[in-house]
mmCIF file with all atom_site columns, C-alpha atoms in Angstrom:
data_model
loop_
_atom_site.group_PDB
_atom_site.id
_atom_site.type_symbol
_atom_site.label_atom_id
_atom_site.label_alt_id
_atom_site.label_comp_id
_atom_site.label_asym_id
_atom_site.label_entity_id
_atom_site.label_seq_id
_atom_site.pdbx_PDB_ins_code
_atom_site.Cartn_x
_atom_site.Cartn_y
_atom_site.Cartn_z
_atom_site.occupancy
_atom_site.B_iso_or_equiv
_atom_site.pdbx_formal_charge
_atom_site.auth_seq_id
_atom_site.auth_comp_id
_atom_site.auth_asym_id
_atom_site.auth_atom_id
_atom_site.pdbx_PDB_model_num
ATOM 1  C CA . VAL A 1 1  ? -0.408  -0.015 0.177   1.00 0.00 ? 1  VAL A CA 1
ATOM 2  C CA . ASP A 1 2  ? 2.579   2.019  1.166   1.00 0.00 ? 2  ASP A CA 1
ATOM 3  C CA . LEU A 1 3  ? 4.164   2.128  -2.719  1.00 0.00 ? 3  LEU A CA 1
ATOM 4  C CA . CYS A 1 4  ? 2.683   5.009  -3.772  1.00 0.00 ? 4  CYS A CA 1
ATOM 5  C CA . ASN A 1 5  ? 2.371   6.780  -0.925  1.00 0.00 ? 5  ASN A CA 1
ATOM 6  C CA . GLU A 1 6  ? 6.133   9.152  -1.842  1.00 0.00 ? 6  GLU A CA 1
ATOM 7  C CA . VAL A 1 7  ? 5.422   11.742 -4.375  1.00 0.00 ? 7  VAL A CA 1
ATOM 8  C CA . GLN A 1 8  ? 8.665   10.419 -6.928  1.00 0.00 ? 8  GLN A CA 1
ATOM 9  C CA . THR A 1 9  ? 6.306   6.736  -7.084  1.00 0.00 ? 9  THR A CA 1
ATOM 10 C CA . ARG A 1 10 ? 2.881   7.975  -7.550  1.00 0.00 ? 10 ARG A CA 1
ATOM 11 C CA . GLN A 1 11 ? 3.377   8.496  -11.182 1.00 0.00 ? 11 GLN A CA 1
ATOM 12 C CA . ALA A 1 12 ? 4.934   5.533  -11.451 1.00 0.00 ? 12 ALA A CA 1
ATOM 13 C CA . GLY A 1 13 ? 2.817   3.554  -9.904  1.00 0.00 ? 13 GLY A CA 1
ATOM 14 C CA . ALA A 1 14 ? 0.349   5.141  -12.137 1.00 0.00 ? 14 ALA A CA 1
ATOM 15 C CA . ASP A 1 15 ? 2.082   4.118  -15.172 1.00 0.00 ? 15 ASP A CA 1
ATOM 16 C CA . ALA A 1 16 ? 2.624   0.386  -14.165 1.00 0.00 ? 16 ALA A CA 1
ATOM 17 C CA . GLY A 1 17 ? -1.780  0.230  -14.518 1.00 0.00 ? 17 GLY A CA 1
ATOM 18 C CA . ALA A 1 18 ? -1.526  0.541  -10.435 1.00 0.00 ? 18 ALA A CA 1
ATOM 19 C CA . ILE A 1 19 ? -4.677  2.420  -10.927 1.00 0.00 ? 19 ILE A CA 1
ATOM 20 C CA . GLU A 1 20 ? -6.446  -0.208 -13.155 1.00 0.00 ? 20 GLU A CA 1
ATOM 21 C CA . ALA A 1 21 ? -5.236  -3.200 -10.523 1.00 0.00 ? 21 ALA A CA 1
ATOM 22 C CA . ILE A 1 22 ? -6.031  -1.701 -7.551  1.00 0.00 ? 22 ILE A CA 1
ATOM 23 C CA . VAL A 1 23 ? -9.723  -1.051 -8.692  1.00 0.00 ? 23 VAL A CA 1
ATOM 24 C CA . ALA A 1 24 ? -10.364 -4.898 -10.035 1.00 0.00 ? 24 ALA A CA 1
ATOM 25 C CA . ALA A 1 25 ? -9.106  -6.051 -7.284  1.00 0.00 ? 25 ALA A CA 1
ATOM 26 C CA . VAL A 1 26 ? -11.814 -3.850 -5.179  1.00 0.00 ? 26 VAL A CA 1
ATOM 27 C CA . GLN A 1 27 ? -14.252 -4.957 -7.549  1.00 0.00 ? 27 GLN A CA 1
ATOM 28 C CA . ALA A 1 28 ? -13.247 -8.526 -7.532  1.00 0.00 ? 28 ALA A CA 1
ATOM 29 C CA . HIS A 1 29 ? -13.105 -8.959 -3.988  1.00 0.00 ? 29 HIS A CA 1
ATOM 30 C CA . PRO A 1 30 ? -16.395 -7.160 -2.387  1.00 0.00 ? 30 PRO A CA 1
ATOM 31 C CA . GLN A 1 31 ? -16.977 -9.062 0.964   1.00 0.00 ? 31 GLN A CA 1
ATOM 32 C CA . VAL A 1 32 ? -13.366 -9.126 1.547   1.00 0.00 ? 32 VAL A CA 1
ATOM 33 C CA . ALA A 1 33 ? -12.458 -6.152 4.219   1.00 0.00 ? 33 ALA A CA 1
ATOM 34 C CA . ALA A 1 34 ? -8.556  -5.988 4.326   1.00 0.00 ? 34 ALA A CA 1
ATOM 35 C CA . VAL A 1 35 ? -9.342  -5.656 0.307   1.00 0.00 ? 35 VAL A CA 1
ATOM 36 C CA . GLN A 1 36 ? -11.446 -2.754 0.308   1.00 0.00 ? 36 GLN A CA 1
ATOM 37 C CA . ASP A 1 37 ? -9.475  -0.653 3.317   1.00 0.00 ? 37 ASP A CA 1
ATOM 38 C CA . ASN A 1 38 ? -6.474  -1.490 1.595   1.00 0.00 ? 38 ASN A CA 1
ATOM 39 C CA . GLY A 1 39 ? -7.203  -0.582 -1.875  1.00 0.00 ? 39 GLY A CA 1
ATOM 40 C CA . CYS A 1 40 ? -9.305  2.427  -0.898  1.00 0.00 ? 40 CYS A CA 1
ATOM 41 C CA . TRP A 1 41 ? -5.773  3.753  0.907   1.00 0.00 ? 41 TRP A CA 1
ATOM 42 C CA . ALA A 1 42 ? -3.436  2.752  -2.009  1.00 0.00 ? 42 ALA A CA 1
ATOM 43 C CA . LEU A 1 43 ? -6.044  4.370  -4.653  1.00 0.00 ? 43 LEU A CA 1
ATOM 44 C CA . ALA A 1 44 ? -5.362  7.305  -2.216  1.00 0.00 ? 44 ALA A CA 1
ATOM 45 C CA . ASN A 1 45 ? -2.127  7.159  -2.372  1.00 0.00 ? 45 ASN A CA 1
ATOM 46 C CA . VAL A 1 46 ? -2.001  7.189  -5.898  1.00 0.00 ? 46 VAL A CA 1
ATOM 47 C CA . CYS A 1 47 ? -4.276  9.696  -6.746  1.00 0.00 ? 47 CYS A CA 1
ATOM 48 C CA . PHE A 1 48 ? -3.245  12.488 -3.867  1.00 0.00 ? 48 PHE A CA 1
ATOM 49 C CA . GLY A 1 49 ? -1.552  15.503 -4.992  1.00 0.00 ? 49 GLY A CA 1
ATOM 50 C CA . SER A 1 50 ? -2.511  19.464 -6.438  1.00 0.00 ? 50 SER A CA 1
ATOM 51 C CA . ASP A 1 51 ? -0.587  19.527 -9.465  1.00 0.00 ? 51 ASP A CA 1
ATOM 52 C CA . ALA A 1 52 ? -1.821  18.145 -13.197 1.00 0.00 ? 52 ALA A CA 1
ATOM 53 C CA . ALA A 1 53 ? -0.537  14.885 -13.154 1.00 0.00 ? 53 ALA A CA 1
ATOM 54 C CA . ALA A 1 54 ? -2.494  14.410 -9.718  1.00 0.00 ? 54 ALA A CA 1
ATOM 55 C CA . ARG A 1 55 ? -5.849  15.571 -11.341 1.00 0.00 ? 55 ARG A CA 1
ATOM 56 C CA . ALA A 1 56 ? -4.802  13.061 -14.760 1.00 0.00 ? 56 ALA A CA 1
ATOM 57 C CA . ARG A 1 57 ? -4.470  10.178 -11.506 1.00 0.00 ? 57 ARG A CA 1
ATOM 58 C CA . ARG A 1 58 ? -7.713  11.176 -10.777 1.00 0.00 ? 58 ARG A CA 1
ATOM 59 C CA . GLN A 1 59 ? -9.615  11.334 -13.854 1.00 0.00 ? 59 GLN A CA 1
ATOM 60 C CA . ARG A 1 60 ? -7.892  8.084  -14.382 1.00 0.00 ? 60 ARG A CA 1
ATOM 61 C CA . ALA A 1 61 ? -9.245  6.619  -11.397 1.00 0.00 ? 61 ALA A CA 1
ATOM 62 C CA . VAL A 1 62 ? -12.644 7.628  -11.802 1.00 0.00 ? 62 VAL A CA 1
ATOM 63 C CA . THR A 1 63 ? -12.735 6.264  -15.331 1.00 0.00 ? 63 THR A CA 1
ATOM 64 C CA . ALA A 1 64 ? -11.303 2.561  -14.147 1.00 0.00 ? 64 ALA A CA 1
ATOM 65 C CA . GLY A 1 65 ? -14.264 2.965  -11.821 1.00 0.00 ? 65 GLY A CA 1
ATOM 66 C CA . ALA A 1 66 ? -13.099 3.837  -8.747  1.00 0.00 ? 66 ALA A CA 1
ATOM 67 C CA . THR A 1 67 ? -16.190 5.867  -7.869  1.00 0.00 ? 67 THR A CA 1
ATOM 68 C CA . GLU A 1 68 ? -18.154 3.020  -7.699  1.00 0.00 ? 68 GLU A CA 1
ATOM 69 C CA . ALA A 1 69 ? -15.725 0.546  -6.452  1.00 0.00 ? 69 ALA A CA 1
ATOM 70 C CA . VAL A 1 70 ? -15.124 3.359  -3.403  1.00 0.00 ? 70 VAL A CA 1
ATOM 71 C CA . ALA A 1 71 ? -19.268 3.482  -2.534  1.00 0.00 ? 71 ALA A CA 1
ATOM 72 C CA . GLY A 1 72 ? -19.247 0.044  -2.874  1.00 0.00 ? 72 GLY A CA 1
ATOM 73 C CA . ALA A 1 73 ? -16.452 -0.925 -0.485  1.00 0.00 ? 73 ALA A CA 1
ATOM 74 C CA . MET A 1 74 ? -18.312 1.528  1.871   1.00 0.00 ? 74 MET A CA 1
ATOM 75 C CA . GLN A 1 75 ? -21.443 0.285  1.902   1.00 0.00 ? 75 GLN A CA 1
ATOM 76 C CA . ALA A 1 76 ? -20.517 -3.467 2.055   1.00 0.00 ? 76 ALA A CA 1
ATOM 77 C CA . HIS A 1 77 ? -18.347 -2.718 5.141   1.00 0.00 ? 77 HIS A CA 1
ATOM 78 C CA . PRO A 1 78 ? -20.202 0.332  7.082   1.00 0.00 ? 78 PRO A CA 1
ATOM 79 C CA . GLY A 1 79 ? -18.592 -1.081 10.746  1.00 0.00 ? 79 GLY A CA 1
ATOM 80 C CA . ASP A 1 80 ? -15.013 -1.486 9.935   1.00 0.00 ? 80 ASP A CA 1
ATOM 81 C CA . ALA A 1 81 ? -13.243 2.334  10.629  1.00 0.00 ? 81 ALA A CA 1
ATOM 82 C CA . ALA A 1 82 ? -10.585 1.789  8.613   1.00 0.00 ? 82 ALA A CA 1
ATOM 83 C CA . VAL A 1 83 ? -12.486 1.014  5.464   1.00 0.00 ? 83 VAL A CA 1
ATOM 84 C CA . GLN A 1 84 ? -15.261 4.359  6.425   1.00 0.00 ? 84 GLN A CA 1
ATOM 85 C CA . ARG A 1 85 ? -11.229 6.231  6.823   1.00 0.00 ? 85 ARG A CA 1
ATOM 86 C CA . HIS A 1 86 ? -9.757  6.087  3.796   1.00 0.00 ? 86 HIS A CA 1
ATOM 87 C CA . GLY A 1 87 ? -12.670 5.266  1.833   1.00 0.00 ? 87 GLY A CA 1
ATOM 88 C CA . GLN A 1 88 ? -14.125 8.680  2.494   1.00 0.00 ? 88 GLN A CA 1
ATOM 89 C CA . ARG A 1 89 ? -10.355 10.218 1.522   1.00 0.00 ? 89 ARG A CA 1
ATOM 90 C CA . LEU A 1 90 ? -10.967 8.398  -1.347  1.00 0.00 ? 90 LEU A CA 1
ATOM 91 C CA . ARG A 1 91 ? -14.010 9.881  -2.105  1.00 0.00 ? 91 ARG A CA 1
ATOM 92 C CA . ASP A 1 92 ? -12.667 13.890 -1.188  1.00 0.00 ? 92 ASP A CA 1
ATOM 93 C CA . LEU A 1 93 ? -10.004 13.060 -3.899  1.00 0.00 ? 93 LEU A CA 1
ATOM 94 C CA . LEU A 1 94 ? -12.224 12.164 -6.842  1.00 0.00 ? 94 LEU A CA 1
ATOM 95 C CA . ALA A 1 95 ? -14.921 14.851 -5.913  1.00 0.00 ? 95 ALA A CA 1
#
């Protein structure tokens, strides 16, 4: 999850297909809270930033289905504080 936590690795992760891979994992395992939590966390890390590249990564995440994936994660795990916290962080970034 921390792979894309640093500025220099966010774009490299996105270029390597991390956004689409993470969204696919979240979509494939909706009932596994750890996948939902870590997926939301990782997507938020990749999408973080205020420059043009970050805005492009956020748009790429939306196109890949991240908005629907995070909504599903939060709905499927309403009592999981980590899913809710990381999901909300991702929702805020994608809004």
